[in-house]
């Protein structure tokens, strides 16, 4: 939607603004809510462009590439070479400033879609008349703010959702949100691997070499947010554990964190942690006991796995973001 805004408000006509979705096209099949939303907005899925379908480095060679990072603060590792082409990072999280060469960085607490809608309203309000545009933006706001009930919901989110109310159509805001949530939770046709990769993020930290001549220490932390409970994920225990361990090995993760928030307000939080070694897990557990003593803990042991132990914690006040920061902080100390 932001690329549409940039294209419609650009008066120079020097650039062609093209939205590129930072996923593979095949990943779209794991997002039933997005496919439903695109269909109801009359958007042809074949017209979308995914990152695996275009060679951005080709355009970068000729200096004709300018990139706006949307709702992210840095590139995936394999696209890091394109960082010099970044001209704007929109809605970068506070403290997540990655590229000093950025011309513009908006650091806001509001939903990304609310900020885009605000730009439309201020400079090109006529573009919000179409129900498709309004529905796409409204859906994003409702999902980001748990139907405007999240403690992080801002006045901008509430105001823009009211302005975009026409996008809800006959469903109303509550109905639209419930449909989207039910679509997101309908993962029973997906494999465990698809569920884990549906909303997966990876962070890489390069530390100092431990001794002269040794390699730099690289620490990878992965987080997978799922729409079902941890017990549901582990209902087929053997297969689930194998897929969790396989994902950790393929992504070369020292820590894999699986978080779940699966009620209608996204309140109930669960966290399953898989560490690469028993020593790392023991250090992490000690760290969590000191910094988050209110979390309950349950240990799970899988026969045949000596170096892998899996635990999960849950608490209604322990957010996904806090859980990741807590685990990453401990990893930085090791």
CSV table of C-alpha atoms in Angstrom, one decimal:
chain,number,residue,atom,x,y,z
A,1,UNK,CA,0.0,0.0,0.0
A,2,UNK,CA,2.9,2.4,0.7
A,3,UNK,CA,4.3,1.8,-2.8
A,4,UNK,CA,0.9,2.6,-4.2
A,5,UNK,CA,0.9,5.8,-2.2
A,6,UNK,CA,4.4,6.7,-3.4
A,7,UNK,CA,3.5,6.0,-7.0
A,8,UNK,CA,0.3,8.1,-6.9
A,9,UNK,CA,1.9,11.1,-5.2
A,10,UNK,CA,5.1,11.1,-7.1
A,11,UNK,CA,5.2,14.1,-9.5
A,12,UNK,CA,8.7,13.6,-10.9
A,13,UNK,CA,7.9,10.5,-13.0
A,14,UNK,CA,11.6,9.6,-12.8
A,15,UNK,CA,11.0,6.3,-11.1
A,16,UNK,CA,8.7,3.4,-11.4
A,17,UNK,CA,7.5,2.3,-8.0
A,18,UNK,CA,7.0,-1.5,-7.7
A,19,UNK,CA,6.0,-3.3,-4.5
A,20,UNK,CA,8.1,-6.5,-3.9
A,21,UNK,CA,6.8,-8.8,-1.2
A,22,UNK,CA,9.7,-10.1,0.9
A,23,UNK,CA,8.5,-13.8,0.8
A,24,UNK,CA,8.5,-16.6,-1.7
A,25,UNK,CA,5.3,-16.9,-3.8
A,26,UNK,CA,4.9,-20.5,-2.4
A,27,UNK,CA,4.7,-19.0,1.1
A,28,UNK,CA,1.4,-17.4,0.1
A,29,UNK,CA,-0.3,-20.8,0.4
A,30,UNK,CA,0.4,-20.8,4.2
A,31,UNK,CA,-1.5,-17.5,4.7
A,32,UNK,CA,-5.1,-18.2,4.2
A,33,UNK,CA,-6.1,-14.9,5.7
A,34,UNK,CA,-4.1,-13.0,3.1
A,35,UNK,CA,-5.5,-15.0,0.2
A,36,UNK,CA,-9.0,-14.3,1.5
A,37,UNK,CA,-8.3,-10.6,1.9
A,38,UNK,CA,-6.8,-10.3,-1.6
A,39,UNK,CA,-9.8,-12.1,-3.1
A,40,UNK,CA,-12.3,-9.9,-1.3
A,41,UNK,CA,-10.4,-6.8,-2.5
A,42,UNK,CA,-10.4,-8.1,-6.1
A,43,UNK,CA,-6.6,-8.2,-6.3
A,44,UNK,CA,-5.3,-10.8,-8.7
A,45,UNK,CA,-2.6,-12.8,-6.9
A,46,UNK,CA,-0.8,-13.4,-10.2
A,47,UNK,CA,-0.1,-9.6,-10.4
A,48,UNK,CA,1.9,-9.6,-7.2
A,49,UNK,CA,5.7,-9.7,-7.3
A,50,UNK,CA,7.7,-11.7,-4.8
A,51,UNK,CA,11.3,-11.3,-3.8
A,52,UNK,CA,12.2,-14.7,-5.4
A,53,UNK,CA,10.9,-13.6,-8.8
A,54,UNK,CA,13.1,-10.5,-9.4
A,55,UNK,CA,16.9,-10.0,-9.4
A,56,UNK,CA,17.3,-6.8,-7.5
A,57,UNK,CA,21.1,-6.9,-7.8
A,58,UNK,CA,20.8,-6.5,-11.6
A,59,UNK,CA,19.2,-3.1,-11.2
A,60,UNK,CA,21.6,-2.2,-8.4
A,61,UNK,CA,24.5,-2.7,-10.8
A,62,UNK,CA,23.4,0.3,-12.9
A,63,UNK,CA,22.6,2.5,-10.0
A,64,UNK,CA,18.9,2.6,-10.9
A,65,UNK,CA,17.7,0.9,-7.7
A,66,UNK,CA,16.2,2.8,-4.8
A,67,UNK,CA,14.7,0.8,-2.0
A,68,UNK,CA,12.2,1.6,0.7
A,69,UNK,CA,12.2,-0.9,3.5
A,70,UNK,CA,8.7,-1.4,4.8
A,71,UNK,CA,8.1,-2.3,8.4
A,72,UNK,CA,11.6,-3.7,8.8
A,73,UNK,CA,14.9,-2.3,9.9
A,74,UNK,CA,17.3,-4.3,7.8
A,75,UNK,CA,17.7,-6.8,4.9
A,76,UNK,CA,17.9,-10.5,5.1
A,77,UNK,CA,21.5,-11.6,5.1
A,78,UNK,CA,21.5,-12.7,1.5
A,79,UNK,CA,20.3,-9.2,0.4
A,80,UNK,CA,22.6,-7.3,2.7
A,81,UNK,CA,24.7,-6.1,-0.3
A,82,UNK,CA,21.8,-3.9,-1.4
A,83,UNK,CA,21.9,-1.7,1.8
A,84,UNK,CA,23.5,1.2,-0.1
A,85,UNK,CA,20.4,1.4,-2.2
A,86,UNK,CA,18.1,2.0,0.8
A,87,UNK,CA,16.7,5.6,0.7
A,88,UNK,CA,14.0,5.2,3.4
A,89,UNK,CA,13.0,2.8,6.2
A,90,UNK,CA,9.3,3.2,7.0
A,91,UNK,CA,8.1,2.5,10.5
A,92,UNK,CA,11.4,1.3,11.8
A,93,UNK,CA,11.1,0.1,15.3
A,94,UNK,CA,12.6,2.3,17.9
A,95,UNK,CA,16.2,1.5,18.5
A,96,UNK,CA,16.3,-0.6,15.3
A,97,UNK,CA,18.2,2.0,13.1
A,98,UNK,CA,20.3,-0.3,10.9
A,99,UNK,CA,21.6,1.8,7.9
A,100,UNK,CA,23.0,5.2,8.7
A,101,UNK,CA,22.6,6.3,5.1
A,102,UNK,CA,18.8,6.3,5.3
A,103,UNK,CA,17.3,9.6,4.4
A,104,UNK,CA,14.1,9.1,6.2
A,105,UNK,CA,13.2,6.8,9.1
A,106,UNK,CA,9.8,7.0,10.7
A,107,UNK,CA,9.9,5.6,14.3
A,108,UNK,CA,6.3,5.2,15.5
A,109,UNK,CA,4.4,3.1,17.9
A,110,UNK,CA,1.3,3.0,15.7
A,111,UNK,CA,0.4,0.2,13.3
A,112,UNK,CA,2.3,0.5,10.0
A,113,UNK,CA,-1.1,0.5,8.2
A,114,UNK,CA,-2.4,3.3,10.3
A,115,UNK,CA,0.6,5.5,9.4
A,116,UNK,CA,0.1,4.7,5.7
A,117,UNK,CA,-3.6,5.6,6.0
A,118,UNK,CA,-2.7,8.8,7.7
A,119,UNK,CA,-0.4,9.8,4.8
A,120,UNK,CA,-3.2,9.0,2.4
A,121,UNK,CA,-5.7,11.1,4.4
A,122,UNK,CA,-3.4,14.1,4.6
A,123,UNK,CA,-2.1,14.2,1.0
A,124,UNK,CA,-4.4,12.1,-1.2
A,125,UNK,CA,-7.7,11.4,0.6
A,126,UNK,CA,-9.5,10.5,-2.6
A,127,UNK,CA,-7.4,7.4,-2.9
A,128,UNK,CA,-9.1,6.0,0.2
A,129,UNK,CA,-12.5,6.0,-1.5
A,130,UNK,CA,-12.1,2.6,-2.9
A,131,UNK,CA,-13.3,-0.2,-0.6
A,132,UNK,CA,-10.3,-2.4,-1.5
A,133,UNK,CA,-7.7,0.1,-0.3
A,134,UNK,CA,-9.7,0.8,2.8
A,135,UNK,CA,-10.1,-2.9,3.6
A,136,UNK,CA,-6.5,-3.7,3.2
A,137,UNK,CA,-5.4,-0.9,5.5
A,138,UNK,CA,-8.1,-1.6,8.0
A,139,UNK,CA,-7.3,-5.3,8.2
A,140,UNK,CA,-3.7,-4.5,8.9
A,141,UNK,CA,-4.6,-2.1,11.7
A,142,UNK,CA,-7.1,-4.6,13.3
A,143,UNK,CA,-4.5,-7.4,13.2
A,144,UNK,CA,-1.7,-5.3,14.5
A,145,UNK,CA,-3.8,-4.0,17.5
A,146,UNK,CA,-5.8,-7.1,18.3
A,147,UNK,CA,-9.0,-5.4,17.2
A,148,UNK,CA,-8.0,-2.1,18.9
A,149,UNK,CA,-7.7,-3.9,22.3
A,150,UNK,CA,-3.9,-4.1,22.5
A,151,UNK,CA,-2.2,-2.0,25.1
A,152,UNK,CA,0.0,-0.7,22.3
A,153,UNK,CA,-3.0,0.6,20.4
A,154,UNK,CA,-2.6,4.3,19.8
A,155,UNK,CA,-5.0,7.2,19.1
A,156,UNK,CA,-3.8,7.2,15.5
A,157,UNK,CA,-4.8,3.5,15.2
A,158,UNK,CA,-8.3,4.2,16.5
A,159,UNK,CA,-8.8,7.3,14.4
A,160,UNK,CA,-7.7,5.8,11.2
A,161,UNK,CA,-9.8,2.6,11.8
A,162,UNK,CA,-12.8,4.9,12.1
A,163,UNK,CA,-11.9,6.7,8.9
A,164,UNK,CA,-11.5,3.4,7.1
A,165,UNK,CA,-14.7,1.9,8.5
A,166,UNK,CA,-16.2,1.5,5.0
A,167,UNK,CA,-13.6,-1.1,4.3
A,168,UNK,CA,-15.2,-3.5,6.8
A,169,UNK,CA,-18.3,-3.6,4.7
A,170,UNK,CA,-21.2,-5.7,5.9
A,171,UNK,CA,-18.9,-7.6,8.3
A,172,UNK,CA,-18.2,-4.6,10.5
A,173,UNK,CA,-14.8,-4.2,12.3
A,174,UNK,CA,-15.4,-7.0,14.7
A,175,UNK,CA,-16.6,-9.4,12.0
A,176,UNK,CA,-13.7,-8.6,9.7
A,177,UNK,CA,-11.3,-9.2,12.5
A,178,UNK,CA,-12.9,-12.5,13.5
A,179,UNK,CA,-12.8,-13.7,9.9
A,180,UNK,CA,-9.1,-12.9,9.6
A,181,UNK,CA,-8.2,-14.5,12.9
A,182,UNK,CA,-10.1,-17.7,12.1
A,183,UNK,CA,-8.3,-17.9,8.7
A,184,UNK,CA,-5.0,-17.4,10.5
A,185,UNK,CA,-5.7,-20.2,12.9
A,186,UNK,CA,-6.9,-22.6,10.3
A,187,UNK,CA,-3.5,-24.3,10.0
A,188,UNK,CA,-4.7,-28.0,10.2
A,189,UNK,CA,-4.0,-28.5,6.5
A,190,UNK,CA,-0.4,-27.4,7.0
A,191,UNK,CA,2.6,-29.5,8.0
A,192,UNK,CA,4.5,-28.7,11.2
A,193,UNK,CA,7.3,-27.3,9.0
A,194,UNK,CA,4.9,-24.9,7.2
A,195,UNK,CA,3.4,-23.7,10.5
A,196,UNK,CA,6.9,-23.0,11.9
A,197,UNK,CA,8.0,-21.1,8.7
A,198,UNK,CA,4.7,-19.2,8.3
A,199,UNK,CA,5.9,-16.3,10.5
A,200,UNK,CA,9.6,-17.0,11.1
A,201,UNK,CA,12.3,-14.4,11.7
A,202,UNK,CA,16.0,-14.7,12.1
A,203,UNK,CA,18.6,-12.4,13.7
A,204,UNK,CA,22.3,-12.8,13.3
A,205,UNK,CA,24.9,-11.4,15.7
A,206,UNK,CA,28.7,-11.4,14.8
A,207,UNK,CA,30.9,-11.3,17.9
A,208,UNK,CA,34.6,-10.9,18.4
A,209,UNK,CA,37.0,-13.8,17.7
A,210,UNK,CA,37.9,-15.6,20.8
A,211,UNK,CA,41.6,-15.8,19.9
A,212,UNK,CA,44.0,-14.5,17.3
A,213,UNK,CA,43.5,-16.4,14.0
A,214,UNK,CA,40.2,-17.8,15.0
A,215,UNK,CA,37.0,-17.1,13.2
A,216,UNK,CA,34.4,-14.5,14.3
A,217,UNK,CA,31.7,-15.9,16.5
A,218,UNK,CA,28.3,-15.9,14.8
A,219,UNK,CA,25.2,-16.3,16.9
A,220,UNK,CA,21.9,-16.9,15.2
A,221,UNK,CA,18.5,-16.6,17.0
A,222,UNK,CA,15.3,-17.6,15.4
A,223,UNK,CA,11.7,-16.8,16.4
A,224,UNK,CA,8.6,-18.5,15.0
A,225,UNK,CA,5.2,-17.1,15.9
A,226,UNK,CA,2.4,-19.6,15.6
A,227,UNK,CA,-1.4,-19.2,15.7
A,228,UNK,CA,-2.1,-22.3,17.7
A,229,UNK,CA,-1.1,-23.4,21.2
A,230,UNK,CA,2.1,-25.1,22.0
A,231,UNK,CA,0.3,-28.3,23.1
A,232,UNK,CA,-1.5,-28.3,19.7
A,233,UNK,CA,1.7,-27.9,17.9
A,234,UNK,CA,3.2,-30.9,19.8
A,235,UNK,CA,0.1,-33.1,19.5
A,236,UNK,CA,2.1,-35.3,17.1
A,237,UNK,CA,5.1,-35.3,19.4
A,238,UNK,CA,7.7,-37.2,17.4
A,239,UNK,CA,7.0,-35.4,14.1
A,240,UNK,CA,6.8,-32.0,15.8
A,241,UNK,CA,10.1,-32.4,17.7
A,242,UNK,CA,11.9,-33.6,14.5
A,243,UNK,CA,10.7,-30.6,12.5
A,244,UNK,CA,11.7,-28.2,15.3
A,245,UNK,CA,15.2,-29.6,15.5
A,246,UNK,CA,15.4,-29.7,11.7
A,247,UNK,CA,14.5,-26.1,11.4
A,248,UNK,CA,17.1,-25.2,14.0
A,249,UNK,CA,19.8,-27.1,12.2
A,250,UNK,CA,19.0,-25.8,8.7
A,251,UNK,CA,19.0,-22.2,9.9
A,252,UNK,CA,22.1,-22.8,12.1
A,253,UNK,CA,20.4,-21.4,15.2
A,254,UNK,CA,21.9,-21.4,18.7
A,255,UNK,CA,18.4,-20.6,20.0
A,256,UNK,CA,15.0,-21.2,18.4
A,257,UNK,CA,12.1,-19.6,20.2
A,258,UNK,CA,8.5,-20.5,19.3
A,259,UNK,CA,5.9,-18.1,20.7
A,260,UNK,CA,2.1,-18.6,20.7
A,261,UNK,CA,-0.7,-16.1,21.3
A,262,UNK,CA,-3.9,-17.8,20.3
A,263,UNK,CA,-7.0,-16.3,21.9
A,264,UNK,CA,-9.1,-13.6,20.3
A,265,UNK,CA,-7.2,-10.8,22.0
A,266,UNK,CA,-3.8,-12.4,21.5
A,267,UNK,CA,-3.4,-12.5,25.3
A,268,UNK,CA,-2.3,-16.0,26.2
A,269,UNK,CA,1.4,-16.3,25.6
A,270,UNK,CA,3.4,-19.4,25.4
A,271,UNK,CA,7.1,-19.8,24.6
A,272,UNK,CA,8.9,-22.9,23.7
A,273,UNK,CA,12.7,-22.7,23.6
A,274,UNK,CA,15.1,-25.1,21.9
A,275,UNK,CA,18.8,-24.6,22.5
A,276,UNK,CA,21.8,-26.0,20.7
A,277,UNK,CA,23.4,-27.4,23.9
A,278,UNK,CA,22.5,-28.2,27.4
A,279,UNK,CA,25.0,-25.6,28.8
A,280,UNK,CA,23.4,-22.8,26.8
A,281,UNK,CA,20.0,-23.9,27.9
A,282,UNK,CA,21.0,-24.0,31.6
A,283,UNK,CA,22.5,-20.5,31.2
A,284,UNK,CA,19.2,-19.3,29.6
A,285,UNK,CA,17.1,-20.9,32.3
A,286,UNK,CA,19.1,-19.2,35.0
A,287,UNK,CA,18.8,-15.9,33.3
A,288,UNK,CA,15.1,-16.2,32.9
A,289,UNK,CA,14.7,-17.2,36.5
A,290,UNK,CA,16.5,-14.0,37.5
A,291,UNK,CA,14.8,-11.6,35.1
A,292,UNK,CA,11.4,-13.2,34.7
A,293,UNK,CA,10.7,-15.2,37.8
A,294,UNK,CA,6.9,-15.0,37.3
A,295,UNK,CA,7.0,-17.3,34.3
A,296,UNK,CA,6.0,-20.9,34.8
A,297,UNK,CA,8.2,-23.6,33.3
A,298,UNK,CA,7.6,-27.1,32.0
A,299,UNK,CA,10.4,-29.4,30.9
A,300,UNK,CA,10.0,-31.8,28.0
A,301,UNK,CA,12.5,-34.6,27.3
A,302,UNK,CA,12.7,-36.4,24.0
A,303,UNK,CA,14.3,-39.8,24.1
A,304,UNK,CA,17.4,-40.0,21.8
A,305,UNK,CA,18.1,-36.3,22.0
A,306,UNK,CA,20.9,-35.7,24.4
A,307,UNK,CA,21.9,-32.1,23.6
A,308,UNK,CA,18.4,-30.8,23.0
A,309,UNK,CA,16.0,-30.0,25.8
A,310,UNK,CA,12.7,-28.2,25.2
A,311,UNK,CA,10.9,-26.0,27.6
A,312,UNK,CA,8.0,-23.6,27.4
A,313,UNK,CA,6.8,-20.7,29.5
A,314,UNK,CA,3.5,-18.9,29.6
A,315,UNK,CA,2.1,-15.8,31.1
A,316,UNK,CA,-0.5,-13.3,29.9
A,317,UNK,CA,1.8,-10.3,30.4
A,318,UNK,CA,4.9,-11.7,28.7
A,319,UNK,CA,4.9,-10.5,25.1
A,320,UNK,CA,6.5,-12.1,22.1
A,321,UNK,CA,8.9,-9.1,21.7
A,322,UNK,CA,9.9,-9.2,25.4
A,323,UNK,CA,10.5,-13.0,25.2
A,324,UNK,CA,12.9,-12.5,22.2
A,325,UNK,CA,14.8,-9.6,23.8
A,326,UNK,CA,15.2,-11.6,27.0
A,327,UNK,CA,16.6,-14.6,25.3
A,328,UNK,CA,18.8,-12.6,23.0
A,329,UNK,CA,20.2,-10.6,25.9
A,330,UNK,CA,21.3,-13.8,27.5
A,331,UNK,CA,22.8,-15.1,24.3
A,332,UNK,CA,24.9,-11.8,24.0
A,333,UNK,CA,26.4,-12.6,27.3
A,334,UNK,CA,27.6,-16.1,26.3
